Amino acid sequence: QSMRRIDRLMEQELYSSALEEALLTLDHAPSYLALHKRIAEIMIRSGRTQAGYYKLNIIAETHRVRGESAQAADVYTEILQHSPVDIPARTKLIDLLVQQDRGDEAITQSVELAKLYQQMAEIDLARKALANSLRMAQQMSIGDGWSLKILHVMGDIDLSRLDQRRALRVYEQIRSIDPSDDKARRHVIDLNLRIGQEDQAAKELDSYLEHLVNSGSGQQ
């Protein structure tokens, strides 16, 4: 009944009254995490965002310590909806998703973490996050789609930093996974030429031409 009263007060945007009701209820159920979560939501909606995020983090950690991984992951997801730049929350969410074998969600969050690092110009951390994402994709055997997507982003980063040898290794991996990836095969040829490996570039070109012919793209 108290929770329903709190929800009604929140719907009416009477946040002070909702918080008062919640704190009174807390005396009777101090360990009821749903009530603590509602208090955090009241704080966030009433403008006390940092206090609200801090409380949500404590709730998530409490779920985690209790072994309630799914509930902890849900709370961390809610934190990120309010504050997408909360890197510690995203990192903990990734670990929880891996523990629950929710591979696709874990990799999605890991790639988002890499994007966040890129926006912050933390390129080394971005590439490290992508490498972790790639490792997860390979270990969880969730198909090549994620691996190819991640490798392309890694290759683009390496090219932007003029790290040609590292970029070459990345595009060679893509070519091995997907021989029909034109972008990767062209980069492999070009990068071999740039670093002076002309014989290898010629072999790669021959292999690419043979692939085009065998796939019915003779004119190309």
XYZ file of C-alpha atoms in Angstrom:
220
model
C 0.000 0.000 0.000
C 2.832 2.378 0.814
C 4.503 1.668 -2.532
C 1.250 2.448 -4.329
C 0.951 5.736 -2.416
C 4.547 6.597 -3.317
C 3.880 5.863 -6.992
C 0.754 8.027 -7.002
C 2.648 10.923 -5.427
C 5.432 10.540 -8.000
C 2.869 10.574 -10.822
C 1.597 13.875 -9.410
C 5.224 15.129 -9.190
C 4.846 15.604 -5.440
C 8.383 14.424 -4.842
C 8.837 15.783 -1.298
C 5.704 13.989 -0.146
C 6.740 10.822 -2.009
C 10.162 10.893 -0.336
C 8.602 11.435 3.094
C 6.271 8.464 2.557
C 9.199 6.332 1.399
C 11.352 7.207 4.399
C 8.505 6.397 6.792
C 8.015 3.049 5.055
C 11.745 2.385 5.297
C 11.400 2.130 9.074
C 9.241 -0.978 8.564
C 11.228 -2.534 5.683
C 14.847 -1.311 5.843
C 16.191 -4.083 3.592
C 13.495 -3.912 0.876
C 15.564 -2.929 -2.157
C 12.566 -2.018 -4.315
C 11.806 0.748 -1.820
C 15.414 1.963 -1.879
C 15.226 1.992 -5.665
C 12.086 4.110 -5.539
C 13.881 6.592 -3.245
C 16.710 6.818 -5.799
C 14.180 7.484 -8.562
C 12.571 10.253 -6.476
C 15.997 11.835 -5.970
C 16.784 11.757 -9.683
C 13.403 13.150 -10.724
C 13.596 15.936 -8.159
C 17.001 17.074 -9.409
C 19.255 15.368 -6.859
C 20.799 13.308 -9.644
C 24.215 12.530 -8.140
C 22.674 11.313 -4.878
C 20.218 9.222 -6.884
C 22.941 7.633 -9.030
C 25.024 6.925 -5.928
C 22.075 5.155 -4.277
C 21.348 3.134 -7.427
C 24.983 1.989 -7.482
C 24.686 0.833 -3.858
C 21.466 -1.048 -4.715
C 23.113 -2.736 -7.702
C 26.121 -3.732 -5.607
C 23.823 -5.124 -2.905
C 22.032 -7.278 -5.496
C 25.412 -8.456 -6.768
C 26.644 -9.401 -3.274
C 23.394 -11.293 -2.670
C 24.041 -13.266 -5.853
C 21.103 -11.640 -7.646
C 22.998 -11.007 -10.890
C 19.975 -10.399 -13.111
C 18.563 -7.763 -10.760
C 21.976 -6.110 -10.413
C 22.302 -5.962 -14.209
C 18.846 -4.373 -14.479
C 19.816 -1.631 -12.019
C 23.097 -0.910 -13.805
C 21.148 -0.714 -17.069
C 18.850 1.857 -15.470
C 21.863 3.867 -14.268
C 23.217 3.977 -17.820
C 19.864 5.150 -19.150
C 20.190 8.168 -16.867
C 23.977 8.549 -17.154
C 25.483 6.885 -20.266
C 28.976 8.172 -19.395
C 29.141 6.227 -16.104
C 32.093 4.024 -17.051
C 32.316 2.033 -13.768
C 28.612 1.126 -14.021
C 29.012 0.009 -17.638
C 32.096 -2.055 -16.778
C 30.268 -3.823 -13.927
C 27.255 -4.414 -16.179
C 29.483 -6.057 -18.799
C 30.945 -8.423 -16.165
C 27.462 -9.359 -14.931
C 26.175 -10.006 -18.455
C 29.174 -12.262 -19.166
C 28.497 -14.212 -15.957
C 24.925 -14.786 -17.128
C 26.047 -15.882 -20.622
C 24.172 -12.930 -22.145
C 26.859 -12.618 -24.784
C 25.132 -10.388 -27.301
C 24.188 -7.848 -24.626
C 27.675 -7.964 -23.076
C 29.354 -7.270 -26.409
C 26.887 -4.485 -27.194
C 27.798 -2.780 -23.917
C 31.511 -3.365 -24.482
C 31.367 -1.768 -27.938
C 29.430 1.153 -26.438
C 32.233 1.508 -23.882
C 34.766 1.690 -26.716
C 32.698 4.391 -28.451
C 32.593 6.358 -25.199
C 36.387 6.189 -24.894
C 36.704 7.357 -28.509
C 34.488 10.360 -27.782
C 36.762 11.156 -24.845
C 39.827 10.866 -27.144
C 41.086 7.921 -25.039
C 42.066 5.912 -28.107
C 44.248 3.332 -26.320
C 41.405 2.544 -23.923
C 38.964 2.396 -26.839
C 41.100 -0.145 -28.649
C 41.540 -2.174 -25.457
C 37.755 -2.254 -25.004
C 37.360 -3.406 -28.602
C 39.968 -6.137 -28.081
C 38.007 -7.334 -25.035
C 34.814 -7.251 -27.115
C 36.467 -9.349 -29.815
C 37.710 -11.858 -27.264
C 34.188 -12.192 -25.835
C 32.704 -12.668 -29.302
C 35.190 -15.437 -30.062
C 34.881 -17.181 -26.684
C 31.078 -17.121 -26.666
C 30.820 -18.374 -30.251
C 27.957 -16.072 -31.191
C 28.782 -15.909 -34.902
C 31.176 -13.893 -37.026
C 28.979 -10.820 -37.369
C 30.179 -9.183 -34.171
C 33.814 -10.143 -34.800
C 33.799 -8.531 -38.239
C 32.125 -5.364 -36.972
C 34.623 -5.004 -34.115
C 37.642 -5.736 -36.304
C 36.599 -3.066 -38.805
C 36.444 -0.447 -36.045
C 39.860 -1.586 -34.780
C 41.282 -1.352 -38.291
C 39.894 2.149 -38.746
C 41.499 3.222 -35.458
C 44.865 1.769 -36.467
C 44.721 3.490 -39.860
C 43.856 6.823 -38.252
C 46.936 6.446 -36.037
C 49.108 5.452 -39.029
C 49.882 2.115 -37.353
C 50.043 0.296 -40.682
C 51.434 -3.044 -39.513
C 48.828 -3.381 -36.792
C 46.088 -2.383 -39.228
C 47.383 -4.982 -41.687
C 47.062 -7.740 -39.076
C 43.490 -6.663 -38.356
C 42.432 -6.636 -42.012
C 44.119 -10.003 -42.563
C 41.900 -11.402 -39.802
C 38.822 -9.946 -41.511
C 39.901 -11.378 -44.861
C 40.366 -14.814 -43.271
C 36.906 -14.733 -41.675
C 35.128 -13.244 -44.698
C 36.988 -13.601 -48.023
C 34.231 -11.576 -49.732
C 34.959 -8.426 -47.681
C 36.180 -6.079 -50.421
C 37.237 -3.313 -48.042
C 39.459 -5.652 -46.032
C 41.044 -7.247 -49.101
C 41.833 -3.872 -50.683
C 43.383 -2.675 -47.417
C 45.514 -5.829 -47.163
C 46.915 -5.208 -50.647
C 47.438 -1.484 -50.062
C 49.049 -1.865 -46.635
C 51.472 -4.507 -47.883
C 52.562 -2.056 -50.577
C 52.916 0.785 -48.078
C 55.252 -1.166 -45.799
C 57.344 -2.407 -48.731
C 56.103 -5.996 -48.930
C 55.517 -5.953 -52.683
C 55.691 -9.720 -53.207
C 53.066 -10.292 -50.517
C 50.923 -7.516 -52.008
C 51.100 -9.276 -55.388
C 50.049 -12.580 -53.819
C 47.132 -10.869 -52.076
C 46.097 -9.223 -55.341
C 46.203 -12.562 -57.187
C 44.124 -14.159 -54.431
C 41.595 -11.317 -54.544
C 41.284 -11.499 -58.335
C 40.809 -15.256 -58.167
C 38.077 -14.780 -55.553
C 36.292 -12.233 -57.767
C 36.367 -14.570 -60.752
C 35.151 -17.550 -58.731
C 32.320 -15.495 -57.241
C 31.059 -14.423 -60.657
C 32.513 -10.901 -60.559
C 34.934 -11.352 -63.445
C 34.315 -7.890 -64.896
C 35.043 -6.231 -61.570
